mmCIF file of C-alpha atoms in Angstrom:
data_model
loop_
_atom_site.group_PDB
_atom_site.id
_atom_site.type_symbol
_atom_site.label_atom_id
_atom_site.label_comp_id
_atom_site.label_asym_id
_atom_site.label_seq_id
_atom_site.Cartn_x
_atom_site.Cartn_y
_atom_site.Cartn_z
ATOM 1 C CA UNK A 13 23.941 16.791 -40.713
ATOM 2 C CA UNK A 14 22.169 19.352 -42.732
ATOM 3 C CA UNK A 15 25.159 21.468 -42.316
ATOM 4 C CA UNK A 16 27.487 18.822 -43.947
ATOM 5 C CA UNK A 17 24.990 18.800 -46.998
ATOM 6 C CA UNK A 18 24.612 22.658 -47.351
ATOM 7 C CA UNK A 19 27.742 24.381 -46.337
ATOM 8 C CA UNK A 20 29.032 26.029 -49.021
ATOM 9 C CA UNK A 21 32.417 25.161 -50.523
ATOM 10 C CA UNK A 22 34.544 27.938 -51.622
ATOM 11 C CA UNK A 23 36.709 27.434 -54.989
ATOM 12 C CA UNK A 24 39.395 29.650 -53.615
ATOM 13 C CA UNK A 25 39.714 27.345 -50.673
ATOM 14 C CA UNK A 26 39.867 24.155 -52.454
ATOM 15 C CA UNK A 27 41.029 24.817 -56.171
ATOM 16 C CA UNK A 28 44.828 24.885 -55.041
ATOM 17 C CA UNK A 29 47.749 23.767 -56.620
ATOM 18 C CA UNK A 30 48.777 20.236 -55.664
ATOM 19 C CA UNK A 31 51.757 20.408 -53.800
ATOM 20 C CA UNK A 32 54.176 17.374 -53.698
ATOM 21 C CA UNK A 33 55.878 15.376 -56.632
ATOM 22 C CA UNK A 34 55.462 11.975 -55.106
ATOM 23 C CA UNK A 35 52.893 9.459 -53.891
ATOM 24 C CA UNK A 36 51.713 10.306 -50.266
ATOM 25 C CA UNK A 37 48.747 8.792 -48.307
ATOM 26 C CA UNK A 38 47.456 10.466 -45.303
ATOM 27 C CA UNK A 39 44.861 9.976 -42.700
ATOM 28 C CA UNK A 40 42.264 11.809 -44.631
ATOM 29 C CA UNK A 41 43.546 11.449 -48.177
ATOM 30 C CA UNK A 42 45.998 10.929 -50.788
ATOM 31 C CA UNK A 43 48.338 12.421 -53.602
ATOM 32 C CA UNK A 44 49.054 10.629 -56.535
ATOM 33 C CA UNK A 45 51.611 11.533 -59.357
ATOM 34 C CA UNK A 46 51.830 9.384 -62.551
ATOM 35 C CA UNK A 47 52.907 9.667 -65.906
ATOM 36 C CA UNK A 48 50.156 11.307 -68.445
ATOM 37 C CA UNK A 49 49.562 13.362 -71.339
ATOM 38 C CA UNK A 50 47.271 16.289 -72.044
ATOM 39 C CA UNK A 51 44.971 13.285 -73.892
ATOM 40 C CA UNK A 52 45.187 11.284 -70.342
ATOM 41 C CA UNK A 53 44.310 14.711 -68.298
ATOM 42 C CA UNK A 54 41.033 15.098 -70.575
ATOM 43 C CA UNK A 55 40.055 11.355 -70.454
ATOM 44 C CA UNK A 56 40.591 11.535 -66.695
ATOM 45 C CA UNK A 57 38.051 14.385 -66.469
ATOM 46 C CA UNK A 58 35.664 12.563 -68.583
ATOM 47 C CA UNK A 59 36.146 9.656 -65.864
ATOM 48 C CA UNK A 60 35.803 11.654 -63.110
ATOM 49 C CA UNK A 61 32.896 13.984 -64.563
ATOM 50 C CA UNK A 62 30.970 10.322 -64.667
ATOM 51 C CA UNK A 63 31.861 9.016 -61.414
ATOM 52 C CA UNK A 64 28.564 8.961 -59.220
ATOM 53 C CA UNK A 65 27.880 11.985 -57.186
ATOM 54 C CA UNK A 66 30.828 13.736 -58.363
ATOM 55 C CA UNK A 67 30.762 17.459 -59.909
ATOM 56 C CA UNK A 68 33.130 19.898 -60.704
ATOM 57 C CA UNK A 69 33.806 22.727 -58.215
ATOM 58 C CA UNK A 70 36.174 24.418 -60.178
ATOM 59 C CA UNK A 71 38.285 24.430 -63.099
ATOM 60 C CA UNK A 72 38.710 23.018 -66.645
ATOM 61 C CA UNK A 73 40.783 21.011 -69.185
ATOM 62 C CA UNK A 74 42.277 24.227 -70.945
ATOM 63 C CA UNK A 75 43.248 25.509 -67.298
ATOM 64 C CA UNK A 76 45.174 22.249 -66.592
ATOM 65 C CA UNK A 77 43.576 21.981 -63.159
ATOM 66 C CA UNK A 78 40.092 21.096 -62.089
ATOM 67 C CA UNK A 79 38.590 20.458 -58.648
ATOM 68 C CA UNK A 80 35.941 18.083 -58.027
ATOM 69 C CA UNK A 81 33.597 17.503 -55.275
ATOM 70 C CA UNK A 82 32.292 14.135 -54.618
ATOM 71 C CA UNK A 83 29.325 13.228 -51.842
ATOM 72 C CA UNK A 84 29.279 10.280 -49.965
ATOM 73 C CA UNK A 85 26.000 8.279 -50.596
ATOM 74 C CA UNK A 86 24.448 8.385 -47.332
ATOM 75 C CA UNK A 87 25.537 11.477 -45.162
ATOM 76 C CA UNK A 88 26.595 13.532 -48.129
ATOM 77 C CA UNK A 89 30.051 14.471 -46.651
ATOM 78 C CA UNK A 90 32.304 16.329 -49.406
ATOM 79 C CA UNK A 91 35.545 15.276 -50.886
ATOM 80 C CA UNK A 92 37.789 17.385 -52.662
ATOM 81 C CA UNK A 93 40.162 15.912 -55.640
ATOM 82 C CA UNK A 94 42.160 18.435 -57.268
ATOM 83 C CA UNK A 95 43.569 16.846 -60.815
ATOM 84 C CA UNK A 96 45.959 18.631 -62.229
ATOM 85 C CA UNK A 97 48.198 18.195 -65.731
ATOM 86 C CA UNK A 98 52.288 18.894 -65.452
ATOM 87 C CA UNK A 99 54.934 18.377 -67.830
ATOM 88 C CA UNK A 100 54.349 14.613 -68.502
ATOM 89 C CA UNK A 101 52.657 14.145 -65.373
ATOM 90 C CA UNK A 102 48.940 14.115 -63.672
ATOM 91 C CA UNK A 103 48.890 14.819 -60.004
ATOM 92 C CA UNK A 104 45.517 14.163 -58.072
ATOM 93 C CA UNK A 105 45.341 15.208 -54.430
ATOM 94 C CA UNK A 106 41.958 13.636 -52.597
ATOM 95 C CA UNK A 107 41.089 14.621 -49.367
ATOM 96 C CA UNK A 108 38.100 14.710 -46.918
ATOM 97 C CA UNK A 109 36.753 18.492 -45.728
ATOM 98 C CA UNK A 110 35.338 17.006 -42.735
ATOM 99 C CA UNK A 111 36.859 14.859 -39.996
ATOM 100 C CA UNK A 112 40.107 13.265 -39.428
ATOM 101 C CA UNK A 113 39.989 10.271 -41.167
ATOM 102 C CA UNK A 114 38.535 9.552 -44.380
ATOM 103 C CA UNK A 115 38.633 5.714 -44.036
ATOM 104 C CA UNK A 116 40.296 4.931 -47.068
ATOM 105 C CA UNK A 117 37.662 6.512 -49.400
ATOM 106 C CA UNK A 118 39.845 8.742 -51.156
ATOM 107 C CA UNK A 119 42.665 6.632 -51.865
ATOM 108 C CA UNK A 120 40.328 4.108 -53.215
ATOM 109 C CA UNK A 121 38.258 6.653 -55.268
ATOM 110 C CA UNK A 122 41.574 7.983 -57.093
ATOM 111 C CA UNK A 123 42.709 4.646 -57.641
ATOM 112 C CA UNK A 124 39.838 3.462 -59.259
ATOM 113 C CA UNK A 125 39.858 6.715 -61.665
ATOM 114 C CA UNK A 126 43.548 5.572 -62.487
ATOM 115 C CA UNK A 127 42.694 1.634 -63.139
ATOM 116 C CA UNK A 128 39.634 3.287 -65.386
ATOM 117 C CA UNK A 129 42.290 5.456 -67.650
ATOM 118 C CA UNK A 130 44.698 2.854 -67.756
ATOM 119 C CA UNK A 131 41.834 0.870 -69.585
ATOM 120 C CA UNK A 132 41.026 3.129 -71.659
#
């Protein structure tokens, strides 16, 4: 399992535009698109940055796209979430790096971030 924890995460590979303009769920991740302003995007960055075991891999609020890496608690598997600001929208794309299924973890995390944003 050392490979999972120590393998490099290339920002050029993971920090890509979110492809899609509607919600989609698949075996190892989700895409969610919601209405949102620049202020909502900045708030979502604060939420994601404070999430357990989550760090910015690439991007910034000023850039309008940020990719985060969140590691699982036990094995340290990396999951990537790209959050992108669009005209009146915020798109989130969360996916697992390893394996064919994330067991719903990415969808639950993204929904928790969206719920936290709605409470602000």
